[in-house]
Tab-separated table of C-alpha atoms in Angstrom:
chain	number	residue	atom	x	y	z
A	1	THR	CA	-8.279	-8.300	7.730
A	2	ASP	CA	-10.903	-5.157	7.467
A	3	PHE	CA	-10.187	-6.276	3.414
A	4	ASP	CA	-11.868	-10.097	3.547
A	5	ARG	CA	-10.175	-9.520	-0.536
A	6	VAL	CA	-6.248	-9.293	1.045
A	7	GLN	CA	-5.759	-9.581	4.528
A	8	VAL	CA	-2.193	-9.035	6.360
A	9	VAL	CA	-0.371	-9.899	9.211
A	10	GLU	CA	3.543	-9.221	10.331
A	11	ALA	CA	5.770	-10.367	13.315
A	12	ASP	CA	8.696	-9.412	14.314
A	13	GLY	CA	10.882	-12.471	16.344
A	14	GLU	CA	14.178	-9.944	17.083
A	15	ARG	CA	13.950	-9.770	20.836
A	16	SER	CA	14.008	-13.303	21.122
A	17	TYR	CA	16.207	-14.182	18.352
A	18	GLY	CA	17.996	-10.934	19.167
A	19	SER	CA	19.692	-12.544	22.954
A	20	LEU	CA	21.034	-15.553	21.272
A	21	ILE	CA	23.087	-13.764	18.305
A	22	GLU	CA	23.698	-10.381	17.151
A	23	LEU	CA	20.311	-9.412	15.350
A	24	ASP	CA	19.022	-6.823	13.319
A	25	ARG	CA	16.105	-8.516	12.188
A	26	TYR	CA	14.152	-10.930	12.242
A	27	ARG	CA	10.331	-9.897	10.636
A	28	ARG	CA	8.348	-12.448	8.315
A	29	THR	CA	5.564	-10.340	6.846
A	30	ILE	CA	1.976	-13.010	5.861
A	31	ALA	CA	-1.029	-11.915	3.290
A	32	LEU	CA	-3.624	-14.108	2.320
A	33	VAL	CA	-5.344	-13.068	-0.548
A	34	ARG	CA	-8.857	-14.196	-2.623
A	35	ILE	CA	-8.206	-15.570	-5.678
A	36	SER	CA	-11.946	-16.385	-5.720
A	37	ASN	CA	-14.705	-17.655	-3.600
A	38	THR	CA	-12.746	-21.228	-3.081
A	39	ASP	CA	-9.280	-19.972	-4.933
A	40	VAL	CA	-6.248	-18.151	-2.686
A	41	TYR	CA	-2.337	-17.810	-2.847
A	42	VAL	CA	-0.369	-16.650	0.205
A	43	VAL	CA	2.631	-14.053	0.072
A	44	ASP	CA	5.372	-14.907	2.327
A	45	ILE	CA	7.661	-11.909	2.872
A	46	PHE	CA	11.015	-13.419	5.650
A	47	ARG	CA	13.631	-10.188	6.070
A	48	THR	CA	16.882	-10.805	8.216
A	49	LYS	CA	19.447	-9.794	9.724
A	50	GLY	CA	22.439	-11.272	11.894
A	51	GLY	CA	23.820	-14.359	11.948
A	52	LYS	CA	25.742	-15.817	9.376
A	53	VAL	CA	23.134	-19.121	8.065
A	54	HIS	CA	19.490	-18.782	7.420
A	55	ASP	CA	17.619	-21.616	5.992
A	56	TYR	CA	13.589	-21.333	5.027
A	57	MET	CA	12.215	-24.526	4.990
A	58	LEU	CA	9.809	-25.945	3.080
A	59	HIS	CA	7.725	-28.627	3.475
A	60	SER	CA	3.853	-29.805	2.920
A	61	CYS	CA	1.019	-31.593	4.464
A	62	LEU	CA	2.813	-34.078	6.747
A	63	GLU	CA	-0.173	-35.466	7.276
A	64	GLU	CA	-0.819	-37.027	3.704
A	65	ALA	CA	2.201	-39.482	1.683
A	66	HIS	CA	3.276	-36.558	-1.314
A	67	GLY	CA	5.856	-35.930	-3.263
A	68	VAL	CA	7.672	-33.080	-4.284
A	69	GLU	CA	9.094	-31.953	-8.275
A	70	LEU	CA	11.092	-29.068	-8.113
A	71	SER	CA	11.718	-26.876	-11.605
A	72	VAL	CA	15.923	-26.575	-10.656
A	73	PRO	CA	17.493	-30.242	-11.258
A	74	VAL	CA	19.013	-30.474	-7.269
A	75	ASP	CA	20.627	-33.507	-7.143
A	76	GLU	CA	24.697	-32.840	-6.266
A	77	PRO	CA	25.615	-34.855	-3.378
A	78	HIS	CA	25.174	-33.036	0.163
A	79	HIS	CA	27.469	-35.097	2.748
A	80	GLU	CA	25.509	-33.978	5.958
A	81	ILE	CA	22.572	-34.516	7.804
A	82	LEU	CA	20.996	-30.913	7.752
A	83	HIS	CA	19.053	-30.587	11.315
A	84	LYS	CA	19.647	-33.372	13.200
A	85	TYR	CA	16.607	-35.383	10.822
A	86	ILE	CA	17.443	-34.784	7.379
A	87	ARG	CA	19.158	-37.480	5.706
A	88	ASP	CA	20.129	-38.088	1.873
A	89	VAL	CA	20.731	-34.730	0.829
A	90	LYS	CA	21.347	-33.639	-2.266
A	91	ARG	CA	21.606	-30.057	-2.916
A	92	ALA	CA	21.700	-27.305	-5.731
A	93	ASP	CA	23.306	-23.234	-6.536
A	94	VAL	CA	20.425	-21.539	-7.785
A	95	ASP	CA	20.313	-17.058	-8.435
A	96	GLY	CA	16.865	-17.173	-10.404
A	97	PRO	CA	13.661	-17.916	-9.159
A	98	TRP	CA	11.820	-21.668	-9.513
A	99	THR	CA	9.125	-22.974	-8.045
A	100	ALA	CA	8.129	-27.225	-5.403
A	101	THR	CA	5.759	-28.392	-6.382
A	102	PHE	CA	3.727	-30.403	-3.542
A	103	ASP	CA	1.186	-33.694	-4.791
A	104	LEU	CA	-0.510	-35.238	-2.851
A	105	ASP	CA	-0.571	-39.282	-3.876
A	106	GLU	CA	-4.549	-40.010	-2.994
A	107	GLU	CA	-5.599	-36.335	-3.134
A	108	ASP	CA	-6.490	-34.143	-6.579
A	109	VAL	CA	-4.564	-30.867	-4.483
A	110	GLY	CA	-1.591	-30.159	-4.208
A	111	LEU	CA	0.608	-27.302	-2.888
A	112	LYS	CA	2.919	-24.719	-5.382
A	113	THR	CA	5.510	-22.486	-3.784
A	114	PHE	CA	7.082	-19.581	-6.323
A	115	VAL	CA	11.087	-18.820	-4.879
A	116	LEU	CA	11.945	-14.977	-6.412
A	117	PRO	CA	15.514	-14.554	-6.848
A	118	GLN	CA	18.098	-14.193	-4.544
A	119	GLU	CA	21.030	-14.275	-5.831
A	120	GLY	CA	24.050	-17.098	-3.641
A	121	THR	CA	20.740	-18.833	-3.033
A	122	GLN	CA	21.534	-23.001	-2.283
A	123	ILE	CA	18.054	-25.491	-3.039
A	124	LEU	CA	18.824	-28.486	-0.327
A	125	SER	CA	16.097	-31.322	0.010
A	126	GLY	CA	16.478	-34.134	1.504
A	127	GLU	CA	13.265	-37.076	3.783
A	128	ALA	CA	12.806	-36.331	7.181
A	129	PRO	CA	10.156	-38.649	9.516
A	130	ALA	CA	6.670	-37.225	8.887
A	131	MET	CA	5.782	-36.763	12.496
A	132	ARG	CA	2.201	-37.111	11.998
A	133	ARG	CA	2.042	-40.440	9.942
A	134	GLU	CA	4.729	-44.006	9.696
A	135	GLY	CA	7.474	-43.346	7.153
A	136	THR	CA	8.976	-40.139	5.839
A	137	ALA	CA	8.559	-37.140	3.896
A	138	PRO	CA	9.871	-34.594	1.866
A	139	PHE	CA	11.796	-30.818	3.265
A	140	ILE	CA	14.263	-28.251	1.594
A	141	ALA	CA	15.969	-26.030	3.390
A	142	VAL	CA	16.372	-23.017	0.923
A	143	ARG	CA	19.912	-20.972	1.662
A	144	GLN	CA	21.386	-18.121	2.531
A	145	SER	CA	25.173	-17.394	4.456
A	146	ASP	CA	25.762	-14.130	3.756
A	147	GLY	CA	24.188	-12.635	7.193
A	148	GLU	CA	21.710	-10.388	5.277
A	149	SER	CA	18.173	-12.507	3.412
A	150	VAL	CA	14.803	-11.411	1.853
A	151	PHE	CA	13.211	-15.095	1.712
A	152	ALA	CA	10.175	-14.094	-0.899
A	153	VAL	CA	7.696	-16.390	-0.969
A	154	VAL	CA	3.819	-17.006	-3.207
A	155	HIS	CA	2.617	-20.313	-2.064
A	156	HIS	CA	-0.965	-20.967	-3.992
A	157	PRO	CA	-3.116	-24.657	-3.059
A	158	PHE	CA	-5.034	-26.375	-5.588
A	159	SER	CA	-7.066	-28.372	-6.941
A	160	GLY	CA	-7.376	-30.676	-9.850
A	161	ALA	CA	-4.460	-27.624	-11.843
A	162	PRO	CA	-2.659	-24.082	-10.093
A	163	ILE	CA	-4.104	-20.995	-10.790
A	164	VAL	CA	-1.617	-18.594	-10.522
A	165	GLN	CA	-0.119	-18.499	-13.781
A	166	ASP	CA	3.137	-16.745	-12.586
A	167	VAL	CA	5.288	-14.946	-10.439
A	168	GLU	CA	7.767	-12.449	-10.288
A	169	MET	CA	10.265	-9.951	-9.141
A	170	VAL	CA	9.470	-6.287	-10.050
A	171	PRO	CA	12.454	-3.619	-9.846
A	172	LEU	CA	11.741	-0.911	-7.188
A	173	ASP	CA	13.819	2.689	-7.694
A	174	GLY	CA	16.636	3.927	-4.899
A	175	SER	CA	17.476	1.631	-2.546
A	176	ASP	CA	15.775	-1.013	-1.317
A	177	GLU	CA	16.475	-1.952	2.137
A	178	GLY	CA	14.230	-5.097	2.189
A	179	ALA	CA	10.903	-3.553	-0.068
A	180	VAL	CA	9.839	-6.130	-2.653
A	181	ALA	CA	7.457	-5.882	-5.179
A	182	ILE	CA	5.800	-9.221	-6.222
A	183	ARG	CA	3.679	-9.607	-9.745
A	184	VAL	CA	1.260	-12.656	-9.110
A	185	VAL	CA	-0.013	-13.454	-13.036
A	186	LEU	CA	-3.241	-15.124	-12.688
A	187	PRO	CA	-5.821	-15.879	-15.757
A	188	ASP	CA	-8.039	-13.004	-15.479
A	189	ARG	CA	-6.308	-10.853	-13.200
A	190	VAL	CA	-2.845	-9.552	-12.238
A	191	ASP	CA	-1.550	-9.113	-8.811
A	192	THR	CA	0.969	-5.880	-7.807
A	193	ILE	CA	1.978	-6.471	-3.884
A	194	ILE	CA	4.558	-3.747	-2.197
A	195	SER	CA	5.864	-5.114	1.112
A	196	THR	CA	8.334	-2.408	3.307
A	197	ALA	CA	10.326	-2.778	6.460
A	198	ASP	CA	9.674	0.329	7.105
A	199	ASP	CA	8.962	1.085	10.444
A	200	ASP	CA	7.876	5.083	10.572
A	201	SER	CA	10.299	6.282	8.013
A	202	ARG	CA	7.804	6.578	4.734
A	203	GLN	CA	10.473	6.247	2.687
A	204	LEU	CA	9.014	6.906	-1.491
A	205	ARG	CA	8.985	3.342	-3.336
A	206	ARG	CA	9.082	3.525	-7.188
A	207	THR	CA	7.968	0.129	-8.882
A	208	SER	CA	10.836	0.527	-11.465
A	209	GLY	CA	8.855	3.105	-14.194
A	210	GLY	CA	7.808	5.077	-11.591
A	211	ARG	CA	3.453	3.273	-12.359
A	212	ILE	CA	3.094	2.243	-8.776
A	213	SER	CA	4.545	4.521	-6.111
A	214	MET	CA	3.835	4.043	-2.315
A	215	GLN	CA	4.614	5.183	1.445
A	216	GLY	CA	4.071	2.473	3.536
A	217	ARG	CA	4.648	-1.141	5.014
A	218	PHE	CA	2.486	-2.660	2.880
A	219	ALA	CA	0.805	-2.277	-0.401
A	220	HIS	CA	-1.934	-4.714	-2.574
A	221	VAL	CA	-3.250	-2.942	-5.609
A	222	ALA	CA	-5.632	-5.874	-8.714
A	223	GLU	CA	-5.709	-4.553	-12.265
A	224	VAL	CA	-8.535	-6.685	-14.863
A	225	ASP	CA	-6.856	-5.847	-18.524
A	226	GLY	CA	-5.219	-2.964	-17.133
A	227	ASP	CA	-8.169	-2.525	-15.394
A	228	VAL	CA	-7.335	-1.675	-11.581
A	229	ARG	CA	-10.272	-2.617	-9.341
A	230	TRP	CA	-8.487	-1.942	-6.787
A	231	VAL	CA	-5.944	-0.477	-4.527
A	232	TYR	CA	-5.437	-0.854	-0.870
A	233	LEU	CA	-2.928	0.036	1.778
A	234	SER	CA	-2.447	-1.001	5.572
A	235	ASP	CA	0.084	1.310	7.342
A	236	GLY	CA	1.209	3.998	4.805
A	237	ASP	CA	0.158	7.557	3.358
A	238	LEU	CA	0.774	7.013	-0.400
A	239	LEU	CA	-0.970	4.839	-2.956
A	240	ARG	CA	-0.440	5.644	-6.273
A	241	ILE	CA	-1.426	4.264	-10.198
A	242	GLY	CA	-1.262	6.133	-12.827
A	243	GLU	CA	-4.421	8.657	-11.812
A	244	ILE	CA	-5.412	6.624	-9.342
A	245	GLU	CA	-4.640	7.517	-5.533
A	246	ILE	CA	-4.238	7.567	-1.990
A	247	ALA	CA	-2.548	10.052	-0.129
A	248	GLY	CA	-3.058	10.397	4.249
A	249	GLU	CA	-1.605	8.613	6.373
A	250	THR	CA	-3.781	6.346	7.470
A	251	ALA	CA	-1.940	5.044	10.566
A	252	HIS	CA	-2.989	6.408	13.770
A	253	THR	CA	-0.586	6.867	17.305
A	254	GLY	CA	-1.041	8.038	20.665
A	255	VAL	CA	0.304	7.704	24.665
A	256	LEU	CA	-2.471	5.287	26.851
A	257	ARG	CA	-3.105	7.229	30.520
A	258	SER	CA	-5.559	4.581	31.874
A	259	THR	CA	-7.249	1.140	32.063
A	260	ARG	CA	-10.285	-0.467	32.476
A	261	ARG	CA	-10.724	-4.038	33.088
A	262	ILE	CA	-14.165	-6.495	33.498
A	263	GLU	CA	-11.962	-8.703	35.760
A	264	ALA	CA	-11.351	-5.583	37.675
A	265	GLY	CA	-14.897	-4.574	38.374
A	266	ASP	CA	-15.376	-2.773	35.806
A	267	GLU	CA	-17.643	-1.898	32.980
A	268	VAL	CA	-15.800	-2.546	30.246
A	269	ASP	CA	-12.814	-3.528	29.243
A	270	ALA	CA	-10.684	-0.789	27.977
A	271	PHE	CA	-7.839	1.432	26.713
A	272	ILE	CA	-7.892	5.562	27.951
A	273	THR	CA	-6.327	8.081	25.688
A	274	ASP	CA	-5.894	11.945	24.802
A	275	ALA	CA	-5.237	11.150	21.419
A	276	ALA	CA	-8.759	11.975	19.024
A	277	LEU	CA	-9.259	9.092	17.207
A	278	PRO	CA	-12.747	8.686	14.983
A	279	ALA	CA	-15.513	7.154	16.642
A	280	ASP	CA	-17.029	6.467	13.211
A	281	GLY	CA	-17.485	2.283	13.181
A	282	SER	CA	-14.045	2.763	10.753
A	283	LEU	CA	-11.515	1.691	13.038
A	284	ASP	CA	-13.515	-1.706	14.903
A	285	HIS	CA	-11.587	-4.441	13.749
A	286	HIS	CA	-8.453	-3.357	13.307
A	287	LYS	CA	-5.614	-4.535	15.809
A	288	LEU	CA	-4.289	-2.111	18.894
A	289	MET	CA	-0.190	-2.738	19.225
A	290	VAL	CA	1.091	-1.483	22.934
A	291	ASP	CA	4.479	-1.019	23.539
A	292	GLU	CA	5.232	-0.903	26.874
A	293	GLY	CA	7.305	1.538	28.328
A	294	GLY	CA	9.943	-0.008	24.494
A	295	LEU	CA	9.545	-3.314	26.502
A	296	LEU	CA	7.415	-5.279	24.852
A	297	ILE	CA	4.317	-5.241	22.311
A	298	GLN	CA	1.111	-6.828	22.519
A	299	SER	CA	-2.033	-6.525	20.274
A	300	PHE	CA	-5.444	-6.334	20.854
A	301	GLY	CA	-8.847	-6.692	18.472
A	302	ILE	CA	-10.249	-3.498	18.633
A	303	GLN	CA	-14.205	-3.342	19.566
A	304	ALA	CA	-15.759	-0.214	19.002
A	305	VAL	CA	-13.975	3.490	19.817
A	306	GLU	CA	-16.604	5.983	21.526
A	307	ASN	CA	-14.964	9.572	23.038
A	308	ARG	CA	-16.438	9.925	26.716
A	309	ASP	CA	-15.573	12.717	29.529
A	310	GLY	CA	-13.974	14.540	27.044
A	311	ALA	CA	-11.458	11.644	26.616
A	312	THR	CA	-11.153	8.777	23.303
A	313	TRP	CA	-12.174	4.838	25.143
A	314	ILE	CA	-10.826	2.482	23.284
A	315	LEU	CA	-13.307	-0.344	23.552
A	316	SER	CA	-11.032	-4.065	23.394
A	317	GLN	CA	-12.097	-7.256	22.305
A	318	ASP	CA	-9.561	-9.070	24.692
A	319	GLU	CA	-8.955	-8.571	28.526
A	320	PRO	CA	-5.854	-6.068	28.388
A	321	GLY	CA	-3.376	-7.812	31.056
A	322	MET	CA	-2.600	-4.680	32.188
A	323	THR	CA	-3.316	-1.354	35.599
A	324	VAL	CA	-1.757	2.032	32.443
A	325	SER	CA	-0.939	4.605	34.766
A	326	PRO	CA	0.866	7.454	34.057
A	327	GLY	CA	4.724	7.236	34.538
A	328	LEU	CA	3.895	2.519	34.612
A	329	ILE	CA	2.225	-0.603	33.074
A	330	LYS	CA	1.980	-3.169	36.011
A	331	GLN	CA	0.950	-6.468	34.170
A	332	GLU	CA	-1.439	-8.516	36.123
A	333	TYR	CA	-0.737	-12.052	33.944
A	334	PHE	CA	2.789	-13.594	34.342
A	335	PRO	CA	5.492	-12.781	34.436
A	336	ASN	CA	3.732	-9.992	36.200
A	337	TRP	CA	5.889	-7.532	35.414
A	338	GLY	CA	6.364	-3.452	36.227
A	339	ILE	CA	7.459	-1.694	33.303
A	340	SER	CA	8.486	2.349	34.128
A	341	GLY	CA	7.810	4.544	31.557
A	342	GLU	CA	5.119	5.488	28.468
A	343	ALA	CA	2.235	2.763	27.109
A	344	ARG	CA	2.585	4.200	23.649
A	345	PHE	CA	-0.291	2.723	20.712
A	346	LYS	CA	-0.129	2.224	17.288
A	347	ILE	CA	-3.239	1.048	15.045
A	348	ALA	CA	-1.476	0.428	11.089
A	349	GLY	CA	-4.639	1.373	9.617
A	350	ALA	CA	-6.055	0.464	6.192
A	351	ALA	CA	-7.159	2.854	2.908
A	352	LEU	CA	-9.548	0.608	0.041
A	353	LEU	CA	-10.338	2.079	-3.437
A	354	GLU	CA	-11.974	-0.110	-4.554
A	355	ARG	CA	-14.191	-0.311	-8.074
A	356	GLU	CA	-18.181	-1.384	-7.897
A	357	PRO	CA	-19.788	-3.977	-10.164
A	358	THR	CA	-22.164	-0.983	-11.118
A	359	GLY	CA	-18.344	1.212	-12.208
A	360	GLU	CA	-18.727	3.309	-9.142
A	361	TRP	CA	-15.431	3.875	-6.680
A	362	SER	CA	-16.066	3.291	-2.614
A	363	PHE	CA	-13.670	4.384	-0.787
A	364	ARG	CA	-12.405	3.272	3.443
A	365	ARG	CA	-10.185	4.516	5.396
A	366	THR	CA	-9.769	4.765	8.646
A	367	GLY	CA	-6.737	7.833	8.968
A	368	GLN	CA	-7.031	11.141	7.495
A	369	GLY	CA	-6.408	9.990	3.619
A	370	LYS	CA	-8.350	10.781	0.999
A	371	ALA	CA	-8.832	8.655	-3.017
A	372	VAL	CA	-8.691	10.405	-6.070
A	373	VAL	CA	-9.834	8.892	-9.856
A	374	GLY	CA	-8.891	10.755	-12.631
A	375	ARG	CA	-8.993	14.433	-11.058
A	376	LYS	CA	-12.634	13.794	-8.734
A	377	GLU	CA	-11.890	12.941	-4.760
A	378	ILE	CA	-14.082	9.681	-4.411
A	379	GLN	CA	-15.524	9.791	-0.980
A	380	ARG	CA	-15.162	7.886	1.479
A	381	THR	CA	-18.123	5.443	1.982
A	382	VAL	CA	-18.886	5.623	6.192
A	383	LYS	CA	-18.872	2.438	7.918
A	384	HIS	CA	-23.013	2.052	10.230
């Protein structure tokens, strides 16, 4: 959340759903992108591998009466009550892109959802109880039945008329392995988003023709009339478009050796490590992800990083909820597990190269990366 125009979060549900069926991936990536001071769009990428049938569900504001208009005809009867409650279901097979526009009956606002192509997609559209008011509401299931899916969608809430003009999939060279590139066309800006399912493999991805190259988990590039306004990279080590480049790892990893807890009588909430981390404010408000012995992962907001007594103290915005000692992580709250092994951490980090209104470039990063525009290296902007 360090860049106010592009914020991204990723969640993995494999541990929960993987106990029910054989499952290799159940992961969702959400990016909130600002168009203006009042308008946004949301990039929604849901990756699933395992099981047999995947239904990605769509509906709008259930508190308000509304209808839905689909850009493709969905009129073939589907003689089945969907998920126990969705009735009067119609269906259609579609391989290309399509949209669903939800219009509220009493307001001049709506939600337009752009669904990007995925071969073998079936649209199931019906009515079900609105739950938060009397009456019914439209519900849509975007169905895949081959056991491996990558749903790529852009949601755009609007007032009057949609601002987002077009959304399209951008081809990527080489093996995709769940990687997705999306172009979002606005009236005065074109955005390109690249999202991968990589953990640490750092495979090089290129858009078709090699215009944009990226190694990492998430990237966002904004252009106005062909001029780059910003390039933003999260959890990666390369983002390049033309003569503009960010290179160098943004993330930090290591092992936690102990914790401090205010609730245990300490003066601060902190995680302590021997790993060298920058104490210049660049990691403030980023997230510390703690892998507890390979059993589960918890995330904590970073208040600040300090060097104390030859060690690195990661001051936490949250109660750690655990006591870390060599070879053991003891949870202090339910389920109060004692977990053998190391408490390993990762700070995904980010790098942002942005053109200021003056025309000058600013560069912020959390790792050891460098930024170059043309042949000129852009000096890092240090937070004070």
